[in-house]
PDB file of C-alpha atoms in Angstrom:
ATOM      1  CA  GLY A   1       0.000   0.000   0.000  1.00  0.00           C
ATOM      2  CA  GLU A   2       0.860   3.667  -0.111  1.00  0.00           C
ATOM      3  CA  ASN A   3       3.344   5.119   2.368  1.00  0.00           C
ATOM      4  CA  VAL A   4       3.911   8.842   2.749  1.00  0.00           C
ATOM      5  CA  GLU A   5       6.905  10.286   4.548  1.00  0.00           C
ATOM      6  CA  GLN A   6       7.060  13.918   5.592  1.00  0.00           C
ATOM      7  CA  HIS A   7       9.923  16.138   6.786  1.00  0.00           C
ATOM      8  CA  PRO A   8      10.660  17.996   8.913  1.00  0.00           C
ATOM      9  CA  SER A   9       8.469  17.110  11.881  1.00  0.00           C
ATOM     10  CA  THR A  10       8.950  20.593  13.334  1.00  0.00           C
ATOM     11  CA  LEU A  11       9.835  23.815  11.579  1.00  0.00           C
ATOM     12  CA  SER A  12      10.407  27.191  13.161  1.00  0.00           C
ATOM     13  CA  VAL A  13      10.820  30.297  11.009  1.00  0.00           C
ATOM     14  CA  GLN A  14      10.899  34.029  11.503  1.00  0.00           C
ATOM     15  CA  GLU A  15       7.923  36.013  10.268  1.00  0.00           C
ATOM     16  CA  GLY A  16       8.449  36.951   6.631  1.00  0.00           C
ATOM     17  CA  ASP A  17      10.748  34.019   5.892  1.00  0.00           C
ATOM     18  CA  SER A  18       9.826  31.068   3.693  1.00  0.00           C
ATOM     19  CA  ALA A  19       8.932  27.602   4.893  1.00  0.00           C
ATOM     20  CA  VAL A  20       9.394  24.406   2.921  1.00  0.00           C
ATOM     21  CA  ILE A  21       7.938  21.022   3.791  1.00  0.00           C
ATOM     22  CA  LYS A  22       8.861  17.929   1.827  1.00  0.00           C
ATOM     23  CA  CYS A  23       7.109  14.631   1.274  1.00  0.00           C
ATOM     24  CA  THR A  24       7.777  11.416  -0.551  1.00  0.00           C
ATOM     25  CA  TYR A  25       5.334   8.703  -1.544  1.00  0.00           C
ATOM     26  CA  SER A  26       5.783   5.097  -2.503  1.00  0.00           C
ATOM     27  CA  ASP A  27       2.868   4.137  -4.768  1.00  0.00           C
ATOM     28  CA  SER A  28       3.428   5.207  -8.363  1.00  0.00           C
ATOM     29  CA  ALA A  29      -0.338   4.866  -8.944  1.00  0.00           C
ATOM     30  CA  SER A  30      -1.048   7.826  -6.657  1.00  0.00           C
ATOM     31  CA  ASN A  31      -2.136  10.788  -8.743  1.00  0.00           C
ATOM     32  CA  TYR A  32      -3.541  13.350  -6.315  1.00  0.00           C
ATOM     33  CA  PHE A  33      -1.552  15.152  -3.643  1.00  0.00           C
ATOM     34  CA  PRO A  34      -3.402  17.482  -1.280  1.00  0.00           C
ATOM     35  CA  TRP A  35      -1.940  19.537   1.538  1.00  0.00           C
ATOM     36  CA  TYR A  36      -3.897  20.213   4.708  1.00  0.00           C
ATOM     37  CA  LYS A  37      -3.527  22.713   7.520  1.00  0.00           C
ATOM     38  CA  GLN A  38      -4.820  21.645  10.912  1.00  0.00           C
ATOM     39  CA  GLU A  39      -5.177  23.872  13.920  1.00  0.00           C
ATOM     40  CA  LEU A  40      -5.438  22.379  17.386  1.00  0.00           C
ATOM     41  CA  GLY A  41      -8.671  20.458  17.908  1.00  0.00           C
ATOM     42  CA  LYS A  42     -10.038  21.292  14.480  1.00  0.00           C
ATOM     43  CA  ARG A  43     -10.578  19.487  11.208  1.00  0.00           C
ATOM     44  CA  PRO A  44      -7.910  19.478   8.499  1.00  0.00           C
ATOM     45  CA  GLN A  45      -8.432  22.250   5.973  1.00  0.00           C
ATOM     46  CA  LEU A  46      -7.346  21.795   2.375  1.00  0.00           C
ATOM     47  CA  ILE A  47      -4.950  24.578   1.452  1.00  0.00           C
ATOM     48  CA  ILE A  48      -3.697  23.454  -1.940  1.00  0.00           C
ATOM     49  CA  ASP A  49      -3.579  20.322  -4.043  1.00  0.00           C
ATOM     50  CA  ILE A  50      -1.835  19.100  -7.160  1.00  0.00           C
ATOM     51  CA  ARG A  51      -2.565  16.368  -9.643  1.00  0.00           C
ATOM     52  CA  SER A  52       0.024  14.164 -11.229  1.00  0.00           C
ATOM     53  CA  ASN A  53      -0.215  15.788 -14.644  1.00  0.00           C
ATOM     54  CA  VAL A  54       1.047  19.093 -13.244  1.00  0.00           C
ATOM     55  CA  GLY A  55       4.507  19.898 -11.930  1.00  0.00           C
ATOM     56  CA  GLU A  56       3.761  23.055 -10.004  1.00  0.00           C
ATOM     57  CA  LYS A  57       0.802  24.989  -8.690  1.00  0.00           C
ATOM     58  CA  LYS A  58       0.661  28.317  -6.908  1.00  0.00           C
ATOM     59  CA  ASP A  59      -1.992  30.121  -4.908  1.00  0.00           C
ATOM     60  CA  GLN A  60      -0.854  33.464  -3.543  1.00  0.00           C
ATOM     61  CA  ARG A  61       1.777  32.722  -0.874  1.00  0.00           C
ATOM     62  CA  ILE A  62       1.461  28.964  -1.176  1.00  0.00           C
ATOM     63  CA  ALA A  63       2.954  26.773  -3.867  1.00  0.00           C
ATOM     64  CA  VAL A  64       3.329  23.056  -4.356  1.00  0.00           C
ATOM     65  CA  THR A  65       5.756  21.225  -6.604  1.00  0.00           C
ATOM     66  CA  LEU A  66       5.619  17.615  -7.721  1.00  0.00           C
ATOM     67  CA  ASN A  67       8.331  15.392  -9.129  1.00  0.00           C
ATOM     68  CA  LYS A  68       6.591  12.209 -10.249  1.00  0.00           C
ATOM     69  CA  THR A  69       9.767  10.502 -11.302  1.00  0.00           C
ATOM     70  CA  ALA A  70      11.312  10.868  -7.881  1.00  0.00           C
ATOM     71  CA  LYS A  71       7.961  10.573  -6.086  1.00  0.00           C
ATOM     72  CA  HIS A  72       8.617  13.829  -4.242  1.00  0.00           C
ATOM     73  CA  PHE A  73       6.303  16.746  -3.590  1.00  0.00           C
ATOM     74  CA  SER A  74       6.838  19.881  -1.558  1.00  0.00           C
ATOM     75  CA  LEU A  75       4.909  22.743  -0.007  1.00  0.00           C
ATOM     76  CA  HIS A  76       6.362  26.233  -0.108  1.00  0.00           C
ATOM     77  CA  ILE A  77       4.967  29.059   1.986  1.00  0.00           C
ATOM     78  CA  THR A  78       6.456  32.489   1.340  1.00  0.00           C
ATOM     79  CA  GLU A  79       6.256  35.613   3.489  1.00  0.00           C
ATOM     80  CA  THR A  80       5.130  33.565   6.469  1.00  0.00           C
ATOM     81  CA  GLN A  81       2.848  35.134   9.045  1.00  0.00           C
ATOM     82  CA  PRO A  82       2.135  34.128  12.663  1.00  0.00           C
ATOM     83  CA  GLU A  83      -1.301  32.880  11.607  1.00  0.00           C
ATOM     84  CA  ASP A  84       0.412  30.320   9.383  1.00  0.00           C
ATOM     85  CA  SER A  85       1.459  28.522  12.581  1.00  0.00           C
ATOM     86  CA  ALA A  86      -0.278  25.134  12.571  1.00  0.00           C
ATOM     87  CA  VAL A  87       0.318  21.504  11.703  1.00  0.00           C
ATOM     88  CA  TYR A  88       0.594  20.785   7.992  1.00  0.00           C
ATOM     89  CA  PHE A  89      -0.057  17.375   6.481  1.00  0.00           C
ATOM     90  CA  CYS A  90       0.793  16.159   3.024  1.00  0.00           C
ATOM     91  CA  ALA A  91      -1.218  13.293   1.597  1.00  0.00           C
ATOM     92  CA  ALA A  92      -1.432  11.047  -1.427  1.00  0.00           C
ATOM     93  CA  SER A  93      -4.310   9.237  -3.048  1.00  0.00           C
ATOM     94  CA  GLY A  94      -5.207   7.590  -6.327  1.00  0.00           C
ATOM     95  CA  ASN A  95      -7.801   5.741  -8.299  1.00  0.00           C
ATOM     96  CA  THR A  96      -6.801   2.428  -6.781  1.00  0.00           C
ATOM     97  CA  GLY A  97      -7.747   1.490  -3.243  1.00  0.00           C
ATOM     98  CA  GLY A  98     -11.048   3.325  -3.390  1.00  0.00           C
ATOM     99  CA  PHE A  99      -9.433   6.766  -3.546  1.00  0.00           C
ATOM    100  CA  LYS A 100      -8.312   6.436   0.044  1.00  0.00           C
ATOM    101  CA  THR A 101      -5.940   9.132   1.201  1.00  0.00           C
ATOM    102  CA  ILE A 102      -2.787   8.357   3.125  1.00  0.00           C
ATOM    103  CA  PHE A 103      -1.364  11.135   5.247  1.00  0.00           C
ATOM    104  CA  GLY A 104       2.171  12.051   6.134  1.00  0.00           C
ATOM    105  CA  ALA A 105       3.155  12.349   9.786  1.00  0.00           C
ATOM    106  CA  GLY A 106       2.707  16.113   9.825  1.00  0.00           C
ATOM    107  CA  THR A 107       4.913  19.158  10.262  1.00  0.00           C
ATOM    108  CA  ARG A 108       4.399  21.521  13.138  1.00  0.00           C
ATOM    109  CA  LEU A 109       5.166  25.012  11.822  1.00  0.00           C
ATOM    110  CA  PHE A 110       5.952  27.840  14.204  1.00  0.00           C
ATOM    111  CA  VAL A 111       6.158  31.349  12.781  1.00  0.00           C
ATOM    112  CA  LYS A 112       7.808  33.728  15.214  1.00  0.00           C
ATOM    113  CA  ALA A 113       6.740  37.346  15.151  1.00  0.00           C
TER     114      ALA A 113
ATOM    115  CA  GLY B   1     -21.068  23.871  -0.435  1.00  0.00           C
ATOM    116  CA  ALA B   2     -19.647  20.427   0.414  1.00  0.00           C
ATOM    117  CA  VAL B   3     -20.252  20.518   4.151  1.00  0.00           C
ATOM    118  CA  VAL B   4     -19.706  17.483   6.327  1.00  0.00           C
ATOM    119  CA  SER B   5     -21.018  17.341   9.869  1.00  0.00           C
ATOM    120  CA  GLN B   6     -20.290  14.984  12.723  1.00  0.00           C
ATOM    121  CA  HIS B   7     -22.232  14.230  15.854  1.00  0.00           C
ATOM    122  CA  PRO B   8     -21.470  14.327  18.679  1.00  0.00           C
ATOM    123  CA  SER B   9     -18.539  16.719  18.761  1.00  0.00           C
ATOM    124  CA  TRP B  10     -17.355  15.171  21.984  1.00  0.00           C
ATOM    125  CA  VAL B  11     -18.385  12.262  24.157  1.00  0.00           C
ATOM    126  CA  ILE B  12     -17.276  10.810  27.475  1.00  0.00           C
ATOM    127  CA  CYS B  13     -18.244   7.249  28.268  1.00  0.00           C
ATOM    128  CA  LYS B  14     -17.468   4.503  30.724  1.00  0.00           C
ATOM    129  CA  SER B  15     -15.240   1.609  29.820  1.00  0.00           C
ATOM    130  CA  GLY B  16     -17.211  -1.261  28.297  1.00  0.00           C
ATOM    131  CA  THR B  17     -19.945   0.842  26.756  1.00  0.00           C
ATOM    132  CA  SER B  18     -20.540   1.474  23.053  1.00  0.00           C
ATOM    133  CA  VAL B  19     -20.489   4.841  21.359  1.00  0.00           C
ATOM    134  CA  LYS B  20     -21.983   5.772  18.000  1.00  0.00           C
ATOM    135  CA  ILE B  21     -20.620   8.631  15.912  1.00  0.00           C
ATOM    136  CA  GLU B  22     -22.554   9.996  12.938  1.00  0.00           C
ATOM    137  CA  CYS B  23     -21.081  11.547   9.827  1.00  0.00           C
ATOM    138  CA  ARG B  24     -23.361  13.398   7.423  1.00  0.00           C
ATOM    139  CA  SER B  25     -22.805  15.097   4.115  1.00  0.00           C
ATOM    140  CA  LEU B  26     -25.196  18.039   4.325  1.00  0.00           C
ATOM    141  CA  ASP B  27     -25.455  19.325   0.787  1.00  0.00           C
ATOM    142  CA  PHE B  28     -24.161  16.557  -1.409  1.00  0.00           C
ATOM    143  CA  GLN B  29     -24.331  12.819  -1.842  1.00  0.00           C
ATOM    144  CA  ALA B  30     -21.202  11.054  -0.754  1.00  0.00           C
ATOM    145  CA  THR B  31     -20.533   7.797  -2.512  1.00  0.00           C
ATOM    146  CA  THR B  32     -17.557   7.175  -0.309  1.00  0.00           C
ATOM    147  CA  MET B  33     -16.848   8.169   3.272  1.00  0.00           C
ATOM    148  CA  PHE B  34     -13.672   7.609   5.232  1.00  0.00           C
ATOM    149  CA  TRP B  35     -13.085   7.241   8.947  1.00  0.00           C
ATOM    150  CA  TYR B  36      -9.854   8.378  10.546  1.00  0.00           C
ATOM    151  CA  ARG B  37      -8.463   8.281  14.062  1.00  0.00           C
ATOM    152  CA  GLN B  38      -6.010  10.855  15.326  1.00  0.00           C
ATOM    153  CA  PHE B  39      -4.122  10.532  18.597  1.00  0.00           C
ATOM    154  CA  PRO B  40      -2.628  13.668  20.185  1.00  0.00           C
ATOM    155  CA  LYS B  41       0.229  15.141  18.177  1.00  0.00           C
ATOM    156  CA  GLN B  42      -0.045  12.396  15.586  1.00  0.00           C
ATOM    157  CA  SER B  43      -1.256  12.134  12.027  1.00  0.00           C
ATOM    158  CA  LEU B  44      -4.611  11.021  10.734  1.00  0.00           C
ATOM    159  CA  MET B  45      -4.690   7.247  10.473  1.00  0.00           C
ATOM    160  CA  LEU B  46      -7.205   5.816   8.051  1.00  0.00           C
ATOM    161  CA  MET B  47      -9.395   3.237   9.751  1.00  0.00           C
ATOM    162  CA  ALA B  48     -11.795   2.263   7.005  1.00  0.00           C
ATOM    163  CA  THR B  49     -13.380   3.203   3.715  1.00  0.00           C
ATOM    164  CA  SER B  50     -17.151   3.148   3.653  1.00  0.00           C
ATOM    165  CA  ASN B  51     -19.224   2.848   0.498  1.00  0.00           C
ATOM    166  CA  GLU B  52     -22.987   3.263   0.510  1.00  0.00           C
ATOM    167  CA  GLY B  53     -24.823  -0.025   0.556  1.00  0.00           C
ATOM    168  CA  SER B  54     -21.770  -2.224   0.935  1.00  0.00           C
ATOM    169  CA  LYS B  55     -19.484  -3.426   3.668  1.00  0.00           C
ATOM    170  CA  ALA B  56     -16.707  -1.152   4.796  1.00  0.00           C
ATOM    171  CA  THR B  57     -13.130  -1.901   3.880  1.00  0.00           C
ATOM    172  CA  TYR B  58     -10.935  -1.819   6.964  1.00  0.00           C
ATOM    173  CA  GLU B  59      -7.257  -0.975   7.068  1.00  0.00           C
ATOM    174  CA  GLN B  60      -4.822  -3.512   8.365  1.00  0.00           C
ATOM    175  CA  GLY B  61      -4.797  -3.660  12.144  1.00  0.00           C
ATOM    176  CA  VAL B  62      -8.270  -2.155  12.586  1.00  0.00           C
ATOM    177  CA  GLU B  63     -10.719  -4.568  14.211  1.00  0.00           C
ATOM    178  CA  LYS B  64     -13.918  -4.578  12.210  1.00  0.00           C
ATOM    179  CA  ASP B  65     -15.893  -6.174  15.043  1.00  0.00           C
ATOM    180  CA  LYS B  66     -14.845  -3.391  17.389  1.00  0.00           C
ATOM    181  CA  PHE B  67     -15.327  -0.492  15.015  1.00  0.00           C
ATOM    182  CA  LEU B  68     -18.645  -1.094  13.289  1.00  0.00           C
ATOM    183  CA  ILE B  69     -19.302   1.045  10.254  1.00  0.00           C
ATOM    184  CA  ASN B  70     -22.679   1.431   8.607  1.00  0.00           C
ATOM    185  CA  HIS B  71     -23.172   3.486   5.460  1.00  0.00           C
ATOM    186  CA  ALA B  72     -26.926   3.237   5.080  1.00  0.00           C
ATOM    187  CA  SER B  73     -27.468   6.162   2.752  1.00  0.00           C
ATOM    188  CA  LEU B  74     -25.557   8.500   0.485  1.00  0.00           C
ATOM    189  CA  THR B  75     -25.518  11.152   3.194  1.00  0.00           C
ATOM    190  CA  LEU B  76     -24.934   9.189   6.393  1.00  0.00           C
ATOM    191  CA  SER B  77     -22.235   6.912   7.715  1.00  0.00           C
ATOM    192  CA  THR B  78     -21.949   5.810  11.327  1.00  0.00           C
ATOM    193  CA  LEU B  79     -19.030   4.494  13.332  1.00  0.00           C
ATOM    194  CA  THR B  80     -19.806   2.528  16.474  1.00  0.00           C
ATOM    195  CA  VAL B  81     -16.985   1.903  18.913  1.00  0.00           C
ATOM    196  CA  THR B  82     -18.070  -1.226  20.741  1.00  0.00           C
ATOM    197  CA  SER B  83     -16.949  -2.114  24.260  1.00  0.00           C
ATOM    198  CA  ALA B  84     -14.841   1.011  24.413  1.00  0.00           C
ATOM    199  CA  HIS B  85     -11.683   1.058  26.528  1.00  0.00           C
ATOM    200  CA  PRO B  86      -9.447   3.944  27.590  1.00  0.00           C
ATOM    201  CA  GLU B  87      -7.011   3.198  24.763  1.00  0.00           C
ATOM    202  CA  ASP B  88      -9.822   3.959  22.298  1.00  0.00           C
ATOM    203  CA  SER B  89      -9.837   7.546  23.503  1.00  0.00           C
ATOM    204  CA  SER B  90      -8.975   9.612  20.456  1.00  0.00           C
ATOM    205  CA  PHE B  91     -10.152  12.187  17.926  1.00  0.00           C
ATOM    206  CA  TYR B  92     -12.290  10.472  15.292  1.00  0.00           C
ATOM    207  CA  ILE B  93     -12.731  12.316  12.000  1.00  0.00           C
ATOM    208  CA  CYS B  94     -14.816  11.358   9.015  1.00  0.00           C
ATOM    209  CA  SER B  95     -14.531  12.643   5.488  1.00  0.00           C
ATOM    210  CA  ALA B  96     -16.653  12.349   2.389  1.00  0.00           C
ATOM    211  CA  ARG B  97     -15.794  12.231  -1.265  1.00  0.00           C
ATOM    212  CA  LEU B  98     -17.912  14.242  -3.648  1.00  0.00           C
ATOM    213  CA  GLY B  99     -18.840  12.221  -6.708  1.00  0.00           C
ATOM    214  CA  THR B 100     -15.804  11.176  -8.666  1.00  0.00           C
ATOM    215  CA  SER B 101     -13.627  14.016  -7.405  1.00  0.00           C
ATOM    216  CA  LEU B 102     -10.291  13.121  -5.914  1.00  0.00           C
ATOM    217  CA  GLY B 103     -10.653  15.509  -2.986  1.00  0.00           C
ATOM    218  CA  GLN B 104     -12.488  14.907   0.225  1.00  0.00           C
ATOM    219  CA  PHE B 105     -14.223  17.074   2.764  1.00  0.00           C
ATOM    220  CA  PHE B 106     -13.659  16.548   6.452  1.00  0.00           C
ATOM    221  CA  GLY B 107     -16.107  16.604   9.309  1.00  0.00           C
ATOM    222  CA  PRO B 108     -15.251  18.601  12.441  1.00  0.00           C
ATOM    223  CA  GLY B 109     -14.257  15.499  14.373  1.00  0.00           C
ATOM    224  CA  THR B 110     -15.487  13.770  17.521  1.00  0.00           C
ATOM    225  CA  ARG B 111     -13.363  13.656  20.621  1.00  0.00           C
ATOM    226  CA  LEU B 112     -13.963  10.403  22.474  1.00  0.00           C
ATOM    227  CA  THR B 113     -12.832   9.983  26.056  1.00  0.00           C
ATOM    228  CA  VAL B 114     -13.267   6.584  27.667  1.00  0.00           C
ATOM    229  CA  LEU B 115     -12.984   6.551  31.433  1.00  0.00           C
TER     230      LEU B 115
END
């Protein structure tokens, strides 16, 4: 089955700096890679996603890149703000296995003002 | 659009009792719903995939007789934790897939505490 690894587990940056979170996946059949932001005690919120036929996607301060050959994908947050502090999860899913989504272990991002 | 609700939002029960958690898609029909469990400071672990009108598919290591899933309609799936024990205390989150889309929408979660 699919296995998703995520690094780093904790990331601390100064306000205004960039933050990068990296993930790898194992199942070459996976074709959808969402990123979620979760605040304490709340549901995961989709912040950006990318499909396997695209190498990069950007939405304001957030961008995601995908390297299908290497099975790597990354989240880039620029001009970080204190309200970006949360836990971020990468995930992978595909047409096989009933579209189930497998999550990475999460990255706790701290943005210091 | 695409709102998923869960009930209850939190529940405290005694060891040995059963607890039922409901997951509803409010404004769309969900062909597939997923149940996750999240322990403190950990990731979401998929427990099972639930398709309307058929038996749920459980992930390896998840006891299907302990975690009963019923997906009776296109807008409702239930998870029953039977004979709950303190180690079952966790945050249970459901999600629903809209049609053939690859994305899923999460419910707000249910915090279960077993005394």
